[in-house]
Short mmCIF file of C-alpha atoms in Angstrom, two decimals:
data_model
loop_
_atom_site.label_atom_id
_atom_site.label_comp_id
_atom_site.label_asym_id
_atom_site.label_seq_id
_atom_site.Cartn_x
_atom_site.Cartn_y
_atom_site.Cartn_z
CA UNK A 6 -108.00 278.44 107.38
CA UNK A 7 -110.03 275.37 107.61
CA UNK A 8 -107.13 272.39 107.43
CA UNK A 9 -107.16 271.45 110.80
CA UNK A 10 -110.92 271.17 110.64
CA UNK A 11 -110.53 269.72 107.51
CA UNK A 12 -108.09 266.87 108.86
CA UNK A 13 -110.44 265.94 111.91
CA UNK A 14 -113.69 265.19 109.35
CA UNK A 15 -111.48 263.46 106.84
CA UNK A 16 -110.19 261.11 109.61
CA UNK A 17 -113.27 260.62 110.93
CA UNK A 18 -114.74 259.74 107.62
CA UNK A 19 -111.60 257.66 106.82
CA UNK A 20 -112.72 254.81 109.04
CA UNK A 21 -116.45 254.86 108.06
CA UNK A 22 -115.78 254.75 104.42
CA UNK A 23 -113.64 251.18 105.81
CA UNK A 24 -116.34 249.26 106.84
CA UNK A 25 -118.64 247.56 104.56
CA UNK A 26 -122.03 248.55 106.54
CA UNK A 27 -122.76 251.41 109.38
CA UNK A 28 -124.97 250.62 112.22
CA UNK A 29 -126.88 253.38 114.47
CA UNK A 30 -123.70 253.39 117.16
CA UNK A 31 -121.60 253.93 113.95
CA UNK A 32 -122.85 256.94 113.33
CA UNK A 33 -123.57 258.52 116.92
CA UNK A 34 -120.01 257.97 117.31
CA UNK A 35 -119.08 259.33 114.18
CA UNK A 36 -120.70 262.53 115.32
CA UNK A 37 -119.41 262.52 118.73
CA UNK A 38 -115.98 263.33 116.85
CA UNK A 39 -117.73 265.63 114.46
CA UNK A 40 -118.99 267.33 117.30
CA UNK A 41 -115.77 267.71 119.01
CA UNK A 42 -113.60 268.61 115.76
CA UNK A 43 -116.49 271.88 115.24
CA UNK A 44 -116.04 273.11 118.51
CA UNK A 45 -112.38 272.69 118.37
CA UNK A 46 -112.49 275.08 115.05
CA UNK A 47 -114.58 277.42 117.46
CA UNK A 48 -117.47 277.33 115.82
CA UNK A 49 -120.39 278.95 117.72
CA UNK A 50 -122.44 276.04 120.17
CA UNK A 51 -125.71 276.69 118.63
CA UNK A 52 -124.58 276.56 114.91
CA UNK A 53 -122.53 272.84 116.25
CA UNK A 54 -125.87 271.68 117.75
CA UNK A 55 -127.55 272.64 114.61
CA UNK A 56 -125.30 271.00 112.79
CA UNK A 57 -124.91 267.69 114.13
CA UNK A 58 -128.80 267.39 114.83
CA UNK A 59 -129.10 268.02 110.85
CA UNK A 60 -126.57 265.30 110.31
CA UNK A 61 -128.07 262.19 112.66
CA UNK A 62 -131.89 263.33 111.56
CA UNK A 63 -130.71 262.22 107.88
CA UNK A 64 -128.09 259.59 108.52
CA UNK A 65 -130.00 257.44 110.56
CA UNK A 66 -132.23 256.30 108.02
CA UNK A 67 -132.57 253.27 106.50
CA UNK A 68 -131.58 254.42 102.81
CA UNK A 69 -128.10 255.08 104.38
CA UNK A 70 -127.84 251.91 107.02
CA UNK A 71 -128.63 250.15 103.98
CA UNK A 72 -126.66 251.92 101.09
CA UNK A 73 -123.94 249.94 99.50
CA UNK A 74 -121.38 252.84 100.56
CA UNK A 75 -123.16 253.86 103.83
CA UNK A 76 -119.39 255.79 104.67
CA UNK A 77 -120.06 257.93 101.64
CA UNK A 78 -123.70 258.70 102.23
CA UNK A 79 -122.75 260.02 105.43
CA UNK A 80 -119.72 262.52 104.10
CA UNK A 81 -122.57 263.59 101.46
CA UNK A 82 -125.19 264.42 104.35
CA UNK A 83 -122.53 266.23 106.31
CA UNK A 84 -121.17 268.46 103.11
CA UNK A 85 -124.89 269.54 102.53
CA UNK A 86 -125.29 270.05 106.39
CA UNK A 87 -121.91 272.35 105.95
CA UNK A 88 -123.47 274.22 102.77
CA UNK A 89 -126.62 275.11 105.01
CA UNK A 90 -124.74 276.65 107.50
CA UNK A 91 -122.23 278.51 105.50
CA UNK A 92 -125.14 280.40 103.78
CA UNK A 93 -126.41 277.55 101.27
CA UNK A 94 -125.87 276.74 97.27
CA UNK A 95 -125.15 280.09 95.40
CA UNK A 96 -126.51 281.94 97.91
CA UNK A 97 -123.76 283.76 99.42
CA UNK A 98 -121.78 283.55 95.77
CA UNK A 99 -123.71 286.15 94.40
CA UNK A 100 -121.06 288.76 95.45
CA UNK A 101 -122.03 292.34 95.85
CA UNK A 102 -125.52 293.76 94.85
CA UNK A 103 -124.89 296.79 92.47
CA UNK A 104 -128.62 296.18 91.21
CA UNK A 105 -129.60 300.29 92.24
CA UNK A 106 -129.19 303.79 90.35
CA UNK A 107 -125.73 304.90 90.12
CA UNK A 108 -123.96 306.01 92.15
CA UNK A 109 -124.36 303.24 94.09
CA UNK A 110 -123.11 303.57 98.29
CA UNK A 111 -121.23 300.93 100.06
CA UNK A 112 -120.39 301.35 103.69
CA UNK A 113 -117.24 299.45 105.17
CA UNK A 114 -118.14 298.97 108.70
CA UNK A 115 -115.86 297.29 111.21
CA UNK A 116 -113.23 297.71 113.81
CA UNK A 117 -109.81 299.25 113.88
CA UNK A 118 -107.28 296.74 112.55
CA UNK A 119 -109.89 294.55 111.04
CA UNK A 120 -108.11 295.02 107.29
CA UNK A 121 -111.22 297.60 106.32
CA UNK A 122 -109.43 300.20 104.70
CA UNK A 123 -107.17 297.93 102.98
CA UNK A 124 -110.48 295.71 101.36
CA UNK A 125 -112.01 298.96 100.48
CA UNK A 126 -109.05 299.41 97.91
CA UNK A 127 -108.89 295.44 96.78
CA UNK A 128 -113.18 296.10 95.85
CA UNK A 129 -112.10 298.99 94.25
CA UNK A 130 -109.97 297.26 91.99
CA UNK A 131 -112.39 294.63 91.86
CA UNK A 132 -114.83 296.46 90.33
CA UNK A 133 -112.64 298.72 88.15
CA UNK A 134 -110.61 295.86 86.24
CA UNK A 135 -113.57 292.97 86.40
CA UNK A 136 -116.66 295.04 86.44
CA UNK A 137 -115.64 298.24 84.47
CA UNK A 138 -116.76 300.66 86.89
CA UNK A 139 -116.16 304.16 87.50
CA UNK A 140 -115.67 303.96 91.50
CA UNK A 141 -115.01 307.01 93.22
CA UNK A 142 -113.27 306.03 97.47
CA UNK A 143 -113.34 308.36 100.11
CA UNK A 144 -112.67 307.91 103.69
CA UNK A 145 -114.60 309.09 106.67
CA UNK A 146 -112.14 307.77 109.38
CA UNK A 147 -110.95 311.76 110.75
CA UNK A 148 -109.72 309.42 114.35
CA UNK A 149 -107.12 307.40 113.23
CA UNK A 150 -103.74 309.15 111.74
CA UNK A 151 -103.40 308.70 108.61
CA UNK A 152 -105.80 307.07 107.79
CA UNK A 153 -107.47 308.98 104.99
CA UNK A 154 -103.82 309.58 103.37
CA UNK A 155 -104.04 305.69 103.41
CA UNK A 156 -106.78 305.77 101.32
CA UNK A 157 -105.56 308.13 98.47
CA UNK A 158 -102.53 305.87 98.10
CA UNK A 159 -104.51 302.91 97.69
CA UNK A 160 -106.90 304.64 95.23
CA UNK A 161 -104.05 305.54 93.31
CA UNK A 162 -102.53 301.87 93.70
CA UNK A 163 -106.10 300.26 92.31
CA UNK A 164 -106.34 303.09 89.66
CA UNK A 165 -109.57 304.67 90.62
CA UNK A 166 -110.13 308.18 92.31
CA UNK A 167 -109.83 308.78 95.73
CA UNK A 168 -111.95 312.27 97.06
CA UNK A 169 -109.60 314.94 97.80
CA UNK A 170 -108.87 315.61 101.74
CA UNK A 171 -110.29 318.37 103.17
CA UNK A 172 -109.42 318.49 106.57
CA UNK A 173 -111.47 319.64 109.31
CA UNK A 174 -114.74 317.72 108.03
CA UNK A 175 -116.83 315.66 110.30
CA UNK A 176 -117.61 312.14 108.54
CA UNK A 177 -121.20 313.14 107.80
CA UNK A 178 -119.72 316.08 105.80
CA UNK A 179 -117.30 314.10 103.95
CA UNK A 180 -119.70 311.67 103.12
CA UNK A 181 -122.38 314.14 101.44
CA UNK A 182 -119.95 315.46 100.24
CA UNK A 183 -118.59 312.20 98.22
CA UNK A 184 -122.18 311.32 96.90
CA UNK A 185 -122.42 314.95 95.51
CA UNK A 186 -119.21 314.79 93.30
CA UNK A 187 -120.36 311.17 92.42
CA UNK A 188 -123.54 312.46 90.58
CA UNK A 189 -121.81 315.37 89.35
CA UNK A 190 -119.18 313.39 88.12
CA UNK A 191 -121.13 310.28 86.82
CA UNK A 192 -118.98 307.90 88.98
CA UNK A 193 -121.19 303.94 89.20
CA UNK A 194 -119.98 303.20 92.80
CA UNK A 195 -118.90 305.12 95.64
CA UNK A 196 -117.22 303.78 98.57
CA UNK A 197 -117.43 304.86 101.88
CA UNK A 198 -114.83 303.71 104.30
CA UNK A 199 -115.59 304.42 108.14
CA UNK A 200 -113.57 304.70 111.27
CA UNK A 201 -113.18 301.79 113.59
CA UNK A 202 -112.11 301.05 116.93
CA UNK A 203 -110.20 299.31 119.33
CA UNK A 204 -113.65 297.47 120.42
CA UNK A 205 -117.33 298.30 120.25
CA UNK A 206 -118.08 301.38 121.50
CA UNK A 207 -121.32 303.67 121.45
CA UNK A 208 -119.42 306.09 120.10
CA UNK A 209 -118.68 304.06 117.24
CA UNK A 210 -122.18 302.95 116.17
CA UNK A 211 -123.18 306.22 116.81
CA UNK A 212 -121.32 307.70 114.44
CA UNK A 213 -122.01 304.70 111.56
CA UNK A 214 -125.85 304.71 112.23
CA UNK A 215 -125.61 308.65 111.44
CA UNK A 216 -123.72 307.98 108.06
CA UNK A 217 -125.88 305.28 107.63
CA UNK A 218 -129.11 307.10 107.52
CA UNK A 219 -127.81 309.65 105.91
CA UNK A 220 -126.59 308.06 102.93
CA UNK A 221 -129.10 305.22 103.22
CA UNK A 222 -125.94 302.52 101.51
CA UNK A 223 -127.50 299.57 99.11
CA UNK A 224 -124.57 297.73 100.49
CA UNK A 225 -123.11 297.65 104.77
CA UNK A 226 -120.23 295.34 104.61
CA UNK A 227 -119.04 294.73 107.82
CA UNK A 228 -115.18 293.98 107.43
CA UNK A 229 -114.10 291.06 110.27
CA UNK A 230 -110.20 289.13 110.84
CA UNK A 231 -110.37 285.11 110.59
CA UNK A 232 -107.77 285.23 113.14
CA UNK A 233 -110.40 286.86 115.72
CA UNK A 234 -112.68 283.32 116.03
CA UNK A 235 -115.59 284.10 118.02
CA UNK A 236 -115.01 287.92 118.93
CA UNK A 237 -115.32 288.26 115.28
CA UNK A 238 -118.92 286.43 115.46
CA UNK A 239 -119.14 288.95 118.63
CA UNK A 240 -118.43 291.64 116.10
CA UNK A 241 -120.65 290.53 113.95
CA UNK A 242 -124.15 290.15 116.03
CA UNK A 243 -123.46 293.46 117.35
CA UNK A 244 -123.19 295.33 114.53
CA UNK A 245 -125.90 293.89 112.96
CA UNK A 246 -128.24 294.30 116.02
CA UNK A 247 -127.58 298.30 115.95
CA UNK A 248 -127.65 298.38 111.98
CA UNK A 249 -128.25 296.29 110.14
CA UNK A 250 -125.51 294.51 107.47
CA UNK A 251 -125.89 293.26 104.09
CA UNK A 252 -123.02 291.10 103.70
CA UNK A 253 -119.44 289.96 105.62
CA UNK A 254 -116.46 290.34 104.36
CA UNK A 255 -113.53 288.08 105.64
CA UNK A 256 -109.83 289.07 106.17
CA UNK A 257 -106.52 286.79 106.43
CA UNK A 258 -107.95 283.60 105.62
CA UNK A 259 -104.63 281.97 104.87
CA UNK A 260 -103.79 282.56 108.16
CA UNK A 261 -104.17 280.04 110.53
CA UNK A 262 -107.76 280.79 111.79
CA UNK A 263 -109.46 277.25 113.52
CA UNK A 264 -112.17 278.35 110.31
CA UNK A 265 -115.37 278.44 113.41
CA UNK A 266 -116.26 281.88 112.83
CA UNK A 267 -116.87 281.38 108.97
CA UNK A 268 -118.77 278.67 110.12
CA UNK A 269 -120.76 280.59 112.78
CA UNK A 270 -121.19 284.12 110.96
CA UNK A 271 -124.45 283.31 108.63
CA UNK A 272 -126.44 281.50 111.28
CA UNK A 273 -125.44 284.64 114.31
CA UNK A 274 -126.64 287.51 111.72
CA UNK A 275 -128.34 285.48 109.13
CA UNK A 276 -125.87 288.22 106.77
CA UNK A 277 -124.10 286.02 103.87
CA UNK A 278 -119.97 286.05 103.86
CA UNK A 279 -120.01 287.69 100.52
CA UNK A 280 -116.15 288.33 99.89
CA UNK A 281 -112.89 286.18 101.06
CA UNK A 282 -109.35 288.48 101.71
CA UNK A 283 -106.17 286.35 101.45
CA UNK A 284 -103.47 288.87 101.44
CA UNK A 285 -102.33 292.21 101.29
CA UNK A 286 -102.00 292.27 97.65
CA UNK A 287 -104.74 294.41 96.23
CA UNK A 288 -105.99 291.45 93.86
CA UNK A 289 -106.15 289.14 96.72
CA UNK A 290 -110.03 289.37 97.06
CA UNK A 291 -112.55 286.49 96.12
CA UNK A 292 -116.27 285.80 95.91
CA UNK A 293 -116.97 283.29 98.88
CA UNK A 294 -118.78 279.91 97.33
CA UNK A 295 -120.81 277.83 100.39
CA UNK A 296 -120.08 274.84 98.50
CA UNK A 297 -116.99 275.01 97.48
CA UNK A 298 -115.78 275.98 100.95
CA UNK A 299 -117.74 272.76 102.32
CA UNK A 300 -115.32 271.10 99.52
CA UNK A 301 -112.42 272.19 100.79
CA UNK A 302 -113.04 270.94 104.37
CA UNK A 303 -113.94 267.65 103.48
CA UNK A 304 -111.18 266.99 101.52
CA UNK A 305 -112.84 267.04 97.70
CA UNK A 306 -111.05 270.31 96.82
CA UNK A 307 -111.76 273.22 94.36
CA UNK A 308 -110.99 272.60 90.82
CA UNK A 309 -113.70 275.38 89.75
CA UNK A 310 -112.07 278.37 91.97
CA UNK A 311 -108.86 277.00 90.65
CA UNK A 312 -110.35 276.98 86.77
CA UNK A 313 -111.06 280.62 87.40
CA UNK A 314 -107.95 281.84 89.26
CA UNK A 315 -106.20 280.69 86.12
CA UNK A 316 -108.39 282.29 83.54
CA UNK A 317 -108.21 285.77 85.65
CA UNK A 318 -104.02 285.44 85.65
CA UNK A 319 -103.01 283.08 82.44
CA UNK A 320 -101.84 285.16 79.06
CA UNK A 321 -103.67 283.22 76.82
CA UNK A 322 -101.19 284.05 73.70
CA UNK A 323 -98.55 283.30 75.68
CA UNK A 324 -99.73 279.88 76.43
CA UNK A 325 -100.47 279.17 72.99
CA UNK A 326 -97.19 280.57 71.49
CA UNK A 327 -95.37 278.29 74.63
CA UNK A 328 -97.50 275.04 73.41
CA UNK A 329 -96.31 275.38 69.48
CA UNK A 330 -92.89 275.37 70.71
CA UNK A 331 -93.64 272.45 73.09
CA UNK A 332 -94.88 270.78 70.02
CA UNK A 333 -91.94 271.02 67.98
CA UNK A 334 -89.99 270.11 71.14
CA UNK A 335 -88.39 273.77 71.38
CA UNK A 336 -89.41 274.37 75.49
CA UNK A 337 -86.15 275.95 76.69
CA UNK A 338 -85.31 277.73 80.27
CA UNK A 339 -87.20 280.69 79.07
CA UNK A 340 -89.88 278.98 78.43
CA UNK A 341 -89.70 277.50 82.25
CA UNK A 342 -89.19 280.66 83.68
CA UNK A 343 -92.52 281.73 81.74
CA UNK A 344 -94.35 279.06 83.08
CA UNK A 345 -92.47 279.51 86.66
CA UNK A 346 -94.36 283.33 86.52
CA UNK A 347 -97.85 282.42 85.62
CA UNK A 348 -98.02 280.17 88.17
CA UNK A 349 -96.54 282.88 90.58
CA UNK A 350 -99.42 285.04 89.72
CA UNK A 351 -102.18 282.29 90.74
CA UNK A 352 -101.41 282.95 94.44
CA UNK A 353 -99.30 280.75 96.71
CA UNK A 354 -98.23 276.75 96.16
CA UNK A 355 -100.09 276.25 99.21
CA UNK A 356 -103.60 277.79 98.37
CA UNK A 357 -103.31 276.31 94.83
CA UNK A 358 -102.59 272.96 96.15
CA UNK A 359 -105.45 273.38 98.40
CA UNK A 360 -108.04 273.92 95.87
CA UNK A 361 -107.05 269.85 94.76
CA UNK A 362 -108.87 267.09 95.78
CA UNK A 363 -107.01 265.09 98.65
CA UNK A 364 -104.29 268.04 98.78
CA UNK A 365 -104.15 267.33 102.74
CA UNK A 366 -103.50 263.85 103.00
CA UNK A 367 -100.59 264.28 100.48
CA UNK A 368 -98.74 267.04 102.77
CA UNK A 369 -99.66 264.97 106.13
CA UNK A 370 -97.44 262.01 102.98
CA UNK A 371 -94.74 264.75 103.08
CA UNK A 372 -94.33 264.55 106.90
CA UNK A 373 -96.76 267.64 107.31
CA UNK A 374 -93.82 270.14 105.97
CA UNK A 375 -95.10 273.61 104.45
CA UNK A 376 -94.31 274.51 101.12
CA UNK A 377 -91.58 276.52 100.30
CA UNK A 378 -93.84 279.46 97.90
CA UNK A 379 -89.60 281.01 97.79
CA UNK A 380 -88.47 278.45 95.58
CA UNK A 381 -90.51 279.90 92.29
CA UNK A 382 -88.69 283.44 93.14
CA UNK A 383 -84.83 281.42 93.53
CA UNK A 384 -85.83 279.09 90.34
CA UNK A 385 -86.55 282.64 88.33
CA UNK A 386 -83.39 284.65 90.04
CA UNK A 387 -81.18 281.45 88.68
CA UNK A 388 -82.33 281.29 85.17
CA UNK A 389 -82.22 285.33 85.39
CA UNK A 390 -78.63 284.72 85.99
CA UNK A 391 -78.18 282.92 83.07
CA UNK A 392 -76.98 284.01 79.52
CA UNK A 393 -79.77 284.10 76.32
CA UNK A 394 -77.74 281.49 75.02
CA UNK A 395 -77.35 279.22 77.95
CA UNK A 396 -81.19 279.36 78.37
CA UNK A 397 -81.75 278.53 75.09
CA UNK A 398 -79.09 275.09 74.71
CA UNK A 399 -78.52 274.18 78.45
CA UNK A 400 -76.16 271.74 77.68
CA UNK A 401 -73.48 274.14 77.49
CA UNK A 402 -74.00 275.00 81.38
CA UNK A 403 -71.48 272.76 82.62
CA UNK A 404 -68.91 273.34 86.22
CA UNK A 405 -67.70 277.10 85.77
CA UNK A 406 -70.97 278.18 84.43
CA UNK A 407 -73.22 276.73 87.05
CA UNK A 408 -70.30 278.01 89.42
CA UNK A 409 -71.43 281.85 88.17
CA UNK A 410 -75.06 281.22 87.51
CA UNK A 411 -74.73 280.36 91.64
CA UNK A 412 -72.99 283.48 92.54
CA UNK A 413 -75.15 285.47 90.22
CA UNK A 414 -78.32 284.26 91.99
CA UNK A 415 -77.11 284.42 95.65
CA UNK A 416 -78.38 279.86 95.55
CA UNK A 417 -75.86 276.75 95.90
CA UNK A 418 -74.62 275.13 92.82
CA UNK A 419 -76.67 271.90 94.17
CA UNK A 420 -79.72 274.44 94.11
CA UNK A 421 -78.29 274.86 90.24
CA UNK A 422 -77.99 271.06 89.84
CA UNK A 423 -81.87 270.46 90.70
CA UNK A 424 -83.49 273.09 88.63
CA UNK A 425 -81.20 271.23 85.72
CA UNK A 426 -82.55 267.95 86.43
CA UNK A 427 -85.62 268.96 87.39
CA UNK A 428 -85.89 271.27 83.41
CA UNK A 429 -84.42 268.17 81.91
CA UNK A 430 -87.02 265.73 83.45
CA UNK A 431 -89.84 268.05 82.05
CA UNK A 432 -88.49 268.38 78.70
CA UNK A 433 -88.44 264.63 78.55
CA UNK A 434 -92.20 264.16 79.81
CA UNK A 435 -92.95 266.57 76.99
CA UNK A 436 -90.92 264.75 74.39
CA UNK A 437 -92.69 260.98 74.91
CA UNK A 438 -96.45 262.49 75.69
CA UNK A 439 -95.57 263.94 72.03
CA UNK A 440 -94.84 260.81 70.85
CA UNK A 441 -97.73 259.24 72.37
CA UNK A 442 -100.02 262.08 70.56
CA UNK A 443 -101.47 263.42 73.16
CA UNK A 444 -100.33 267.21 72.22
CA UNK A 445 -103.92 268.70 74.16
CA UNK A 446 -102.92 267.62 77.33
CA UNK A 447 -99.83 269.84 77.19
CA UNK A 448 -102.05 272.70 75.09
CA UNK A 449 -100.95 276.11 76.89
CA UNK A 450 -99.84 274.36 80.26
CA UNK A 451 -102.00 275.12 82.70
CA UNK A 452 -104.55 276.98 80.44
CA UNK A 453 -105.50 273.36 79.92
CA UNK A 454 -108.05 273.48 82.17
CA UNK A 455 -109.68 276.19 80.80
CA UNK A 456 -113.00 275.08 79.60
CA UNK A 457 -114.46 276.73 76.09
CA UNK A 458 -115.92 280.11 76.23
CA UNK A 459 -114.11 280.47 79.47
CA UNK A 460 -110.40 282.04 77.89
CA UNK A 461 -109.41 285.22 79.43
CA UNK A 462 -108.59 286.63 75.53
#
């Protein structure tokens, strides 16, 4: 979401980490572009003005005119200037507040095709599998077809319990109706997902504020789409103006949004961005870090995010039964094809490689191409295709059987050919770093960079 954001700052900050001391003109012009790139991401005026008079208060002094890497100084003012504006330190990484006697209410608030009803399931699951809580969903949405079938499906997709349909019920009624079989049922959560429209309506706030004060929710997450830019700040300020919102949840951020309304959101409704959505997949839901996303932009990427992502998806005994073998120089195609589907399971190549510092300039390197996230899937359908035993000794996969593996797979034999080399050129890494001793780098493959205490097992 933010990369062409991110590519403006980095350039700009390119050519004043080149020269050897900044004058006052070095700056003001620095900002000029800074200026420009923010309100090219569509990031609200006043939050832009804010910004940049945050940045020239603090770069103009003397400790950075006079710093022995002025260029430096500056990118550090403008990441903490970023931080403030996204919502500041941990303050908007605290997640959702379930501090309050069970069963706790959340509200989803937001318009029609805003991805509500879809992030009602993914915090479902969220709190099921991470948080071990008994979450009960029900839907209050009686406008759209549909929509409360919707709900039951994903309830029974995230494995929690969805409140049976009883049709003819006004929302109000379904709603007390939820928080009685909560208590009765000792459920820790209960979450209430509300009808949305086309655009703001009164009808629409009418009907939330009701709900609202009749449930009286310790959380209102209003639900808002990336790809919306400054309607979905729009969104924002009104809701909050009529109600009131805890927290902002953000959907299709690996879209290509401009990034202006994350940006904008916490200084229009002074509400944190609590939750991230990238993806339809019901695990595709993250806690939104100020800092980190400040990281991100400026090019210094996201090793912790990516440290976690792996400990959530990485079998830990399977990593440590792959490195023994790696040790002993036994990695085979099987062992590949392992490795091939935990790193499936961290998310796309392209939001992995995004969390890494200086990810950018290496793709802009590649002549700006997008990765291909398909070639994991073809890699896994061609050693699939294979027998146990050419897995296991691939030296026996010579013409006519890399002629069949092809067929087998629906790929080329060339696309045969490069997952060959491109096994044989690991196995050979592995194989000298043995040699060299340095068996921990390879421990568990990428549960390497899992620190201690930190293992998912």
């Amino acid at each position: 979401m933010f990369e062409a954001l991110g590519n403006r700052l980095q350039g700009v900050f390119d050519r004043l980490r080149g020269r050897g001391a900044l004058s006052e003109a070095d700056v003001s012009d620095a900002l000029r572009e800074v200026r420009v790139a923010l309100l090219e991401a569509d990031v609200a005026l006043p939050v832009v003005k804010s910004i940049v008079e945050k940045v020239r208060e603090r770069a103009v002094g003397q400790e950075v005119i006079r710093s022995i890497q002025p260029g430096q100084q500056v990118v550090k003012i403008v990441h903490d200037a970023l931080v403030e504006a996204l919502g500041g330190g941990d303050e908007g990484a605290r997640g959702l507040d379930l501090n309050a006697p069970a069963p706790v209410p959340i509200l989803m608030v937001g318009l029609q095709g805003s991805g509500k009803t879809t992030t009602s399931g993914k915090i479902a699951q969220r709190l099921r599998a991470r948080d071990r809580k008994k979450v009960l969903l029900a839907s209050l949405d009686v406008h759209r077809p549909a929509a409360q079938l919707q709900l039951a499906q994903l309830a029974e997709r995230a494995e929690v319990t969805g409140l049976p349909i009883v049709q003819g019920q006004a929302p109000l009624q379904i709603a007390a109706r939820a928080m009685d079989v909560a208590r009765r049922e000792l459920f820790d959560v209960v979450i209430l997902d509300t009808a949305g429209r086309l655009s703001i309506d009164e009808a629409l706030m009418a009907e939330v504020a009701e709900v609202k004060a009749a449930v009286q929710p310790h959380e209102t997450l209003l639900v808002v789409d990336a790809m919306t830019g400054q309607d979905a700040v729009n969104t924002a300020r009104a809701f909050n103006e009529r109600m009131g919102i805890s927290g902002i949840v953000m959907t299709r951020v690996d879209g290509d949004a401009r990034g202006g309304a994350a940006l904008s959101m916490r200084a229009v409704t002074g509400a944190p961005i609590k939750l991230l959505g990238a993806g339809e997949k019901l695990d595709a839901l993250e806690d939104f870090h100020p800092d980190r996303i400040a990281n991100r932009i400026l090019g210094m990427g996201d090793i912790v995010s990516l440290v976690e992502r792996a400990a959530e998806t990485i079998d830990q005994a399977e990593a440590e039964k792959l490195a023994a073998r790696m040790q002993k120089g036994q990695f085979s195609l099987e062992d590949y094809a392992s490795q091939l589907k935990q790193i499936g399971k961290m998310g796309s190549l392209s939001g992995i490689m995004g969390m890494l510092p200086g990810a950018q300039k290496i793709k802009q390197q590649l002549g700006d191409a997008n990765i291909d996230q398909s070639i994991l899937k073809r890699q896994a359908a061609i050693i699939s295709s294979m027998t146990v035993r050419e897995r296991r000794a691939p030296e026996l996969i010579k013409a006519s059987r890399k002629r069949r593996i092809a067929a087998g797979s629906g790929v080329s034999v060339q696309d045969v050919n490069r997952l060959l080399k491109q096994f044989e050129d690991m196995r050979d890494m592995m194989k000298r770093m043995t040699k060299m001793g340095q068996k921990g780098l390879m421990r568990g493959g990428f549960a390497s960079l899992l620190p201690q205490g930190r293992r998912p097992f």
